Every structure is written in C-alpha cells, then in structure tokens.
Amino acid sequence: MNKFSKHHNVKMLLTLGLIFLLNISTVKAQQPIIQTKYTADPAPMVHNDTIFLYTSHDEDDAKGFKMLNWLLYTSTDMINWTEHGIVASLKDFKWAKQDNGAWAVQCIERDGKFYLYCPMHGGGIGVLVSDSPYGPFKDPIGKKLINSDHVWNDIDPSPFIDDDGQAYLYWGNPDLYYVKLNADMISYSGEIVKEATKPKNYQEGPWVWKKNNHYYLSYASTCCPEGIGYSMSNSPLGPWEYKGMIVDASDKTRGNHPGIIDFKGKSYCFGHTYDLIKSETSTFYERRSVDADRIIYNEDGTIQNHPYFTKDGPEQIETLNPFSRIEAETMAWSKGVKTDSDVSGVYVTQIHNGDFIQIRGVDFTKSPKKINLITASLNTGIIEIHLDKPDGEIITTCQIENTGGATSWKTFTSKVKKVKGVHDLFFVFKGGQGELFNFNAWKFIK
Ligand code: FUB
C-alpha cells in the first residue's frame, strides 16, 4: 500500500467514525415528551441516575381544568420516558372536599424519604410522604399543611432545601408566599411570609434552586400567555432581581409551569404547551403536554433565552440496553396508543392497526437471536419491529394470538434478523378492526 492510499484509508476511517458518533449524539427527543396522556406542571426530581418527572394530569375529556390525580414518568436518557401511572390523587387526602383541582405538585427527598407537596385548588396545600420516589404516598398529618386565609391563592408549592439544611416551601398566585419548613418536612415554624420583592412578571408556579452559590427563582411569567421567567438572589429569602425569560411567552401556549434540574452534567428546563391538543383539534381545551429543553448558564450565572420549546427537544444522554426487560410504556414517541394499568403495572392499550411506538437510541452491542413480547388480548394481531423509521427494515414479525383476556399476559417469542449498532426501534402494530391487544413489556435475547 503506498503512502497516499494509507493516508486516504485512515482519513476514510476517521470520517466514518465521526459520522457514527454524530449519528449517536444527534438523537433527539420529539416534543411533547409524553403523548399517551395530557400532562402539565412538570416537576422533575433527580434521584440517583434517574429523573423522576411528576406531572399534573389533564383528563382526556377535560374542557376547562379537570385534574384529579398526579402522574409519574422516569427517564435515564432524557428521551425515552417510562410511565408509572397515577402516583397520588385527591383521594389520598381524606380531609379534602375537592373532586377537582389536583394542580401543580413537587417532590423532594430528605433523609431517604420523599415528600410530595400537593395543592388542591381552593382547598389548601397538603403533603404526602413515601419511602420510595415511586410511592405509595401517604398523608402523614391528616390535615392541610398550608391553611391560610387566602386559600384560593395557595397553589403550586415548591420545596427547597438549602446547603445548611434549612428547608423552605414557596407557592402562590398572584403573589409569592414562603414559609420555613421544619426538618420533618411536614410542619413549619414562623409566619407565612408574602414576598415583598415579588419579581417582575411573576404569576405563579415558583421553582427555587441553587447553583454556584446563586439562588434562582423561576416562575410562570406574564399573563396571558405565560412564559417562564426567572430572578436571582444571594439568599433563599430574596430580595429577588428579575433577570429575564428562560422561555418567552408565546401565542402558541397559555399557562406554563417551570421545572428546572441538572442531570448528568447538563441543565434542563421543563414546561408545558398546548401543541399536542392543537395537533388534534382546533377547539380550545385545557389539555396540556410537557416539553423540555436543555438550558445554558452564562458565566455570570444568567440563563440563555429560548423563544419557545424546540421541536426536537434535548439530545439523548445515553443509549438504551435492549437486552434487559423494557416496559412497553417506555417510549420516545407514539402514535394512536394510550396507557392503562392493572396489578402488573402500567401497560400500553388502545392499540389499533397502524399505531406505533418509537424507542430511540437502542444499542445492539451484539446481534440478538430473538425477542420476547408480553401481550394480552381478546383479539389477534401482529407486532412488526422496524429499524429507524416506521417503514424501515423489518427485523421481526411476531404473531400475537388471543390470550383469553385483556390482562391475561402471555409471552410470545419471535426470531430476529441480524442487527448491530445504535438504532431507533418502531414497534408497528398490524391487524384487523378494533383494539388488537395490550402490550406489557419486551426483551431481546442474545
Ligand atoms: O395546572 C393547573 C394550574 O395551571 C397550575 O397549578 C398553574 O401553575 C398553571 O399551570
């Protein structure tokens, strides 16, 4: 081999390597990040290597606000989200009279316990506690935690624990209130304070955090529409100085609610939009959906602005291992399907001919021999798995037989063609009329 062709080959290999790397690093989410339910008021919490995303829940038939419970989703890669269903509901508060009003919650961990602060609009703020971020959550005090004389304003609680161990609870619309929580996180000391330096544009939805010795207060700003603005301070008690908008207010949305985290070395802002419902109907309904984007801090601690949530969302942080059991309700995108739950947990339902689930950035470190698919049905159908697009190469076609019951789960096994590298998977459902089957989990076998 002469010197030129050797150099040429090295260059070719480097280019191919770069193309491969770019393919992985540009795998992005699609927005909104959840499509199987209407979700609002995102409250992400990082625990170990996972994001626990608590959301409020706009019912499928909501016209105005119809909100009965709170949902939980998790992700380790910012792209594929697993639904865990209803994590708490109005019914968890025996004293609450509300049959609506499960507005914006937030969860925080302290000494191995998880505290979920829950507003019942017009009914005060309660607190639930659990030994696990997945629940079950229980009411430890059997009464309102915040029981003020401005109960209509007592929404959107946001807990924060400072480095010295002092915990605070912030909340309120149209004013910002706070109180010092005791170390037990289920009681407080001192008076409820109405923040005197209510920052510019403050509407509701406070979210407090600390980074590099700066205290941040983000909130739904301007009305209406609401965007996401923020202020900074050198104390958790203010005074707060308005710094600008993280996400501008836009005609495309109405309300908003920030949720801001650092995760695996990057920072993210969550909010919500009406983009999903708008893609389905031109009638206005209070049915929102959670979006997320990466945010960048400047050297002075200020945050760079986004005009709106991006169409593609954040990049995937790490690939997904297809050789461990993956719940069917883990997905980056879906068309047509919904989720439900039974004793086995959450599963994908309302599957019709032509519907699909997309899982992004799946890493076949080794070519699998077969796949196990756990389904249940009173009908039959087919699951095709396509690579990289809904009509991409088919690596398996699995016939799903009638299992005798909508939750009579059975494992179906299907041979898989050779596949290596990182791919998006499209589980495309085929069959006759009506609902085909329910889908619980899958796992590739080496
Ligand atoms: O989702 C109900 C209410 O709308 C929330 O509590 C507010 O933050 C706004 O998003």
XYZ file of C-alpha atoms and ligand atoms in Angstrom:
456
model
C 0.000 0.000 0.000
C 1.520 3.360 -0.957
C 1.728 6.336 1.397
C -1.172 8.139 -0.291
C -3.690 5.240 -0.064
C -2.654 4.547 3.556
C -3.338 8.202 4.410
C -6.576 8.054 2.405
C -7.756 4.920 4.294
C -7.013 6.488 7.690
C -8.960 9.609 6.627
C -11.886 7.425 5.468
C -11.943 5.544 8.787
C -11.854 8.810 10.755
C -14.729 10.206 8.656
C -16.801 7.024 9.134
C -16.103 7.158 12.888
C -17.197 10.798 13.001
C -20.419 10.024 11.073
C -21.131 7.182 13.557
C -20.524 9.463 16.555
C -22.668 12.231 15.046
C -25.485 9.723 14.470
C -25.500 8.850 18.166
C -25.032 12.329 19.523
C -27.770 13.911 17.425
C -30.537 11.524 18.514
C -33.075 13.970 19.897
C -36.394 13.789 21.660
C -39.594 14.836 19.994
C -41.942 17.244 21.668
C -44.088 16.983 23.673
C -42.187 14.307 25.563
C -45.367 12.416 26.613
C -48.121 11.632 24.097
C -50.221 8.888 25.733
C -51.788 11.243 28.297
C -52.172 15.001 28.698
C -49.590 16.136 31.238
C -48.954 19.558 32.794
C -46.966 21.343 35.507
C -43.767 19.258 35.194
C -41.869 18.714 38.449
C -38.657 16.820 37.653
C -36.581 15.423 40.537
C -33.173 13.795 40.076
C -32.597 10.771 42.297
C -29.534 8.591 41.744
C -29.173 8.184 37.959
C -32.843 8.761 37.107
C -35.170 11.703 36.506
C -38.484 11.287 38.325
C -40.921 13.535 36.475
C -44.088 14.200 38.480
C -46.803 15.908 36.486
C -50.354 17.001 36.918
C -52.844 15.323 34.626
C -55.405 16.908 32.310
C -58.127 14.320 31.740
C -58.735 13.174 28.146
C -62.223 14.727 28.234
C -61.197 17.961 30.002
C -62.756 21.128 28.642
C -61.570 23.525 31.355
C -59.269 22.339 34.164
C -60.270 18.760 35.032
C -57.446 17.422 37.192
C -57.951 14.525 39.586
C -54.530 12.977 40.140
C -50.787 13.223 39.610
C -48.642 11.054 37.321
C -45.051 9.840 37.393
C -42.638 9.250 34.494
C -38.962 8.321 34.675
C -36.033 8.572 32.272
C -32.310 7.959 32.381
C -31.593 9.421 28.947
C -33.925 12.488 28.581
C -35.552 10.876 25.528
C -37.208 7.569 26.382
C -39.754 8.054 29.203
C -41.385 5.258 31.215
C -44.851 5.850 32.612
C -45.584 4.721 36.180
C -49.210 5.845 36.157
C -51.079 7.641 38.927
C -48.675 8.238 41.816
C -51.108 10.212 44.027
C -54.615 11.605 43.829
C -57.099 13.906 45.565
C -58.450 10.780 47.283
C -55.166 10.454 49.226
C -56.307 13.411 51.340
C -59.254 12.147 53.405
C -59.993 15.699 54.620
C -60.099 17.226 51.126
C -63.535 18.066 49.792
C -62.316 18.606 46.231
C -63.377 16.416 43.343
C -61.195 18.544 41.019
C -58.145 20.811 41.445
C -55.117 18.453 41.557
C -52.818 21.247 40.401
C -49.026 21.564 40.298
C -47.082 19.278 42.687
C -43.396 18.969 43.527
C -41.468 16.144 45.201
C -38.261 16.410 47.237
C -36.111 13.835 49.021
C -34.815 14.221 52.582
C -33.005 11.514 54.572
C -34.377 8.726 52.381
C -37.999 9.881 52.480
C -39.863 11.518 49.608
C -42.229 14.425 50.265
C -44.846 15.349 47.684
C -46.431 18.789 48.168
C -49.897 18.848 46.634
C -52.268 21.778 46.109
C -55.994 21.213 45.853
C -57.119 24.397 44.204
C -59.333 26.270 46.641
C -58.692 23.629 49.307
C -55.211 24.343 50.628
C -51.871 22.550 50.302
C -51.284 19.038 51.649
C -48.185 16.868 51.916
C -47.707 13.166 51.235
C -44.717 11.034 52.206
C -43.225 7.800 50.915
C -40.138 5.643 51.389
C -39.759 5.483 47.620
C -39.994 8.050 44.790
C -42.454 5.632 43.116
C -44.801 5.766 46.130
C -47.102 4.674 47.641
C -47.517 8.149 49.160
C -49.462 8.590 52.415
C -50.795 11.676 54.209
C -48.769 11.825 57.474
C -50.662 14.723 59.114
C -54.283 14.163 58.071
C -54.907 17.894 57.539
C -53.804 20.842 55.403
C -50.126 21.769 55.710
C -50.864 25.290 54.415
C -54.203 26.555 55.665
C -54.130 30.304 55.076
C -56.859 32.912 54.775
C -56.062 33.336 51.064
C -56.744 29.715 50.177
C -57.643 30.481 46.534
C -54.062 31.734 46.043
C -52.430 28.700 47.673
C -51.279 26.779 44.602
C -48.057 25.484 43.068
C -45.989 24.527 46.158
C -42.233 24.281 45.577
C -39.952 22.866 48.308
C -36.240 23.715 48.501
C -33.550 22.567 50.981
C -30.558 24.877 51.350
C -26.993 23.649 51.953
C -27.329 24.451 55.677
C -30.274 22.037 55.915
C -32.994 24.701 56.262
C -35.991 23.784 54.106
C -38.456 26.237 52.586
C -41.805 25.954 50.854
C -42.703 28.577 48.225
C -46.061 28.872 46.475
C -48.757 31.228 45.289
C -50.706 33.081 42.627
C -50.691 36.059 42.041
C -48.276 36.695 44.951
C -45.302 34.691 46.109
C -45.500 33.235 49.630
C -42.975 31.216 51.576
C -42.544 29.534 54.925
C -39.638 27.812 56.709
C -40.284 24.082 56.878
C -39.121 22.127 59.904
C -36.644 19.281 59.401
C -39.548 16.805 59.459
C -40.759 18.464 56.209
C -44.389 18.061 57.298
C -44.673 21.094 59.602
C -43.328 24.648 59.651
C -42.115 27.316 62.049
C -42.764 31.019 61.967
C -45.240 33.030 59.957
C -46.176 32.598 56.332
C -44.425 35.468 54.526
C -45.767 37.262 51.465
C -42.603 38.040 49.476
C -42.157 41.809 49.343
C -39.901 41.764 46.292
C -42.303 39.879 44.051
C -40.209 39.703 40.888
C -41.268 41.285 37.624
C -43.846 39.306 35.661
C -44.421 36.816 38.496
C -47.726 34.987 38.017
C -47.498 31.548 39.667
C -45.587 28.260 39.562
C -42.460 29.171 41.614
C -39.466 26.838 41.296
C -36.444 27.544 43.539
C -32.943 26.102 43.218
C -29.313 26.938 43.941
C -26.359 26.697 41.590
C -22.814 28.009 42.061
C -23.892 29.982 45.140
C -26.652 31.826 43.252
C -30.256 31.332 44.335
C -32.738 31.133 41.467
C -36.486 31.634 41.444
C -38.173 30.685 38.210
C -41.917 31.028 37.630
C -44.724 31.271 35.124
C -44.304 34.847 33.891
C -46.559 37.394 32.185
C -50.164 36.625 31.524
C -51.578 35.591 29.261
C -49.860 33.795 27.508
C -47.398 32.737 30.199
C -43.719 32.082 29.535
C -41.019 31.083 32.009
C -39.054 33.919 33.614
C -36.517 33.951 36.423
C -34.926 36.054 39.121
C -31.734 35.670 41.112
C -30.730 36.432 44.670
C -27.928 35.774 47.127
C -30.400 34.487 49.698
C -33.283 31.979 49.599
C -35.443 34.744 51.115
C -34.702 37.317 48.415
C -34.653 40.135 47.516
C -35.182 38.711 44.023
C -33.843 40.519 40.980
C -35.547 39.809 37.675
C -33.101 38.526 35.060
C -35.217 37.710 32.025
C -37.121 34.937 30.319
C -35.866 31.358 30.056
C -38.718 30.581 27.645
C -40.551 33.541 26.128
C -44.317 33.845 26.427
C -45.825 32.758 23.141
C -49.218 32.895 21.449
C -48.778 29.153 20.969
C -49.449 28.489 24.642
C -51.446 29.920 27.561
C -50.372 28.815 31.017
C -46.961 27.482 31.954
C -45.033 25.999 34.842
C -41.239 25.616 35.103
C -39.335 22.599 36.391
C -35.541 23.010 36.348
C -32.826 20.419 37.022
C -29.225 19.451 36.439
C -28.853 15.887 35.200
C -25.703 14.022 34.191
C -23.733 17.250 33.687
C -26.355 19.208 31.738
C -29.170 21.568 32.751
C -32.791 21.354 31.606
C -35.951 23.425 31.772
C -39.324 21.655 31.601
C -42.589 23.424 30.885
C -45.835 22.694 29.098
C -47.581 23.661 25.875
C -50.857 23.013 24.067
C -49.084 21.677 20.972
C -50.400 18.092 21.247
C -54.077 19.013 21.615
C -53.660 21.658 18.909
C -52.388 18.949 16.547
C -55.615 17.005 17.236
C -58.342 19.690 17.181
C -58.794 23.405 16.633
C -61.202 23.657 19.609
C -59.531 25.000 22.763
C -59.405 22.531 25.646
C -57.348 22.705 28.838
C -55.279 19.637 27.799
C -51.595 20.346 28.039
C -48.402 18.382 27.401
C -44.931 18.551 28.909
C -41.939 19.768 26.894
C -38.275 20.043 27.895
C -35.141 21.698 26.572
C -31.527 21.980 27.536
C -30.624 25.336 29.103
C -27.235 27.012 29.196
C -25.918 29.197 32.014
C -23.673 32.165 31.168
C -20.525 32.801 33.196
C -22.292 35.364 35.398
C -24.991 32.789 36.255
C -27.684 34.208 33.964
C -29.529 31.779 31.721
C -29.719 31.901 27.923
C -33.150 32.553 26.437
C -35.329 30.223 24.335
C -38.056 31.839 22.207
C -40.127 28.646 22.622
C -39.613 24.950 23.304
C -37.709 23.423 20.397
C -39.398 20.939 18.085
C -36.727 18.289 18.664
C -36.074 18.714 22.397
C -32.884 17.666 24.165
C -30.321 15.169 22.913
C -30.165 11.615 24.193
C -27.709 11.288 27.084
C -27.093 7.554 26.906
C -28.281 4.631 24.809
C -30.874 2.052 25.855
C -29.963 -1.579 26.523
C -32.430 -3.852 24.676
C -31.223 -6.985 26.496
C -32.865 -6.024 29.770
C -36.645 -6.076 30.229
C -38.127 -2.843 28.832
C -41.646 -1.842 29.747
C -43.855 -1.274 26.697
C -44.775 2.103 28.205
C -41.138 3.209 27.746
C -41.107 5.342 24.637
C -39.822 8.474 22.963
C -42.841 8.862 20.723
C -46.060 7.049 19.895
C -48.974 7.263 17.533
C -52.508 6.297 18.466
C -51.887 4.348 21.677
C -52.849 5.026 25.307
C -51.753 3.599 28.675
C -53.642 1.866 31.476
C -52.692 -0.233 34.494
C -53.565 -3.458 36.328
C -51.865 -5.390 39.140
C -48.869 -5.969 36.858
C -48.365 -2.202 36.498
C -48.736 0.137 33.532
C -49.217 -1.244 30.005
C -49.913 0.088 26.522
C -53.510 -0.198 25.382
C -55.946 1.009 22.700
C -53.628 -0.428 20.053
C -55.142 -0.337 16.573
C -53.928 -1.271 13.104
C -51.202 1.207 12.041
C -50.399 2.575 15.519
C -46.772 2.539 16.629
C -44.329 3.133 19.488
C -40.876 4.598 18.885
C -37.932 3.865 21.174
C -34.840 5.948 20.455
C -31.146 5.167 20.553
C -31.268 1.411 21.241
C -27.763 -0.057 21.374
C -27.363 -3.564 19.901
C -23.890 -4.252 21.250
C -24.469 -7.798 19.975
C -26.936 -9.071 17.388
C -29.955 -10.633 19.176
C -31.339 -14.059 18.268
C -34.940 -13.465 19.300
C -37.309 -11.182 21.175
C -39.864 -11.905 23.901
C -43.013 -9.774 23.812
C -45.527 -9.869 26.684
C -49.050 -9.137 25.485
C -52.669 -9.896 26.413
C -55.782 -9.809 24.261
C -59.212 -10.928 23.229
C -58.120 -10.454 19.642
C -55.156 -11.268 17.430
C -52.637 -9.067 15.644
C -49.025 -8.609 14.620
C -46.087 -6.653 16.033
C -43.515 -5.688 13.426
C -40.243 -4.128 14.586
C -38.784 -1.671 12.072
C -35.356 -0.031 12.230
C -35.037 3.765 12.303
C -38.381 4.700 10.675
C -41.946 3.369 10.749
C -41.428 1.802 7.312
C -37.738 0.965 7.824
C -36.235 -2.517 7.593
C -38.303 -5.138 9.467
C -36.164 -7.185 11.865
C -39.003 -9.315 13.224
C -42.700 -10.014 12.706
C -44.448 -11.572 15.671
C -47.939 -13.071 15.516
C -49.885 -12.228 18.683
C -52.561 -14.806 19.473
C -55.701 -14.431 21.567
C -54.671 -14.933 25.219
C -58.230 -15.139 26.522
C -58.349 -11.859 28.442
C -57.355 -8.204 28.160
C -54.902 -8.653 31.056
C -54.156 -12.387 30.671
C -50.473 -11.815 29.936
C -48.541 -14.272 27.776
C -45.017 -14.176 26.309
C -44.706 -14.506 22.522
C -41.264 -15.172 21.063
C -40.082 -14.247 17.591
C -36.793 -14.734 15.691
C -34.854 -11.532 14.905
C -32.724 -10.721 11.832
C -29.104 -9.651 12.307
C -28.856 -6.138 13.754
C -25.904 -4.253 15.255
C -25.186 -0.702 16.365
C -27.461 2.056 17.632
C -30.954 2.243 16.133
C -34.376 3.685 16.764
C -36.975 0.912 17.011
C -40.517 1.273 15.737
C -42.962 -1.294 17.136
C -45.642 -1.133 14.425
C -48.973 -2.797 15.209
C -50.952 -4.554 12.467
C -54.286 -6.342 12.468
C -57.970 -6.105 11.718
C -60.663 -3.799 13.021
C -60.893 -2.572 16.630
C -58.453 -2.916 19.501
C -55.852 -5.604 18.836
C -54.125 -6.429 22.151
C -52.466 -4.877 25.192
C -48.680 -4.699 25.388
C -46.766 -5.048 28.668
C -43.019 -5.466 28.076
C -40.292 -6.712 25.724
C -36.746 -8.017 25.848
C -34.246 -9.059 23.168
C -32.387 -12.326 23.766
C -28.721 -12.761 22.691
O -52.358 23.187 36.125
C -53.166 23.992 36.937
C -52.527 25.318 37.178
O -52.265 25.965 35.936
C -51.162 25.219 37.820
O -51.204 24.984 39.187
C -50.573 26.519 37.391
O -49.204 26.605 37.584
C -50.968 26.534 35.941
O -50.128 25.719 35.183
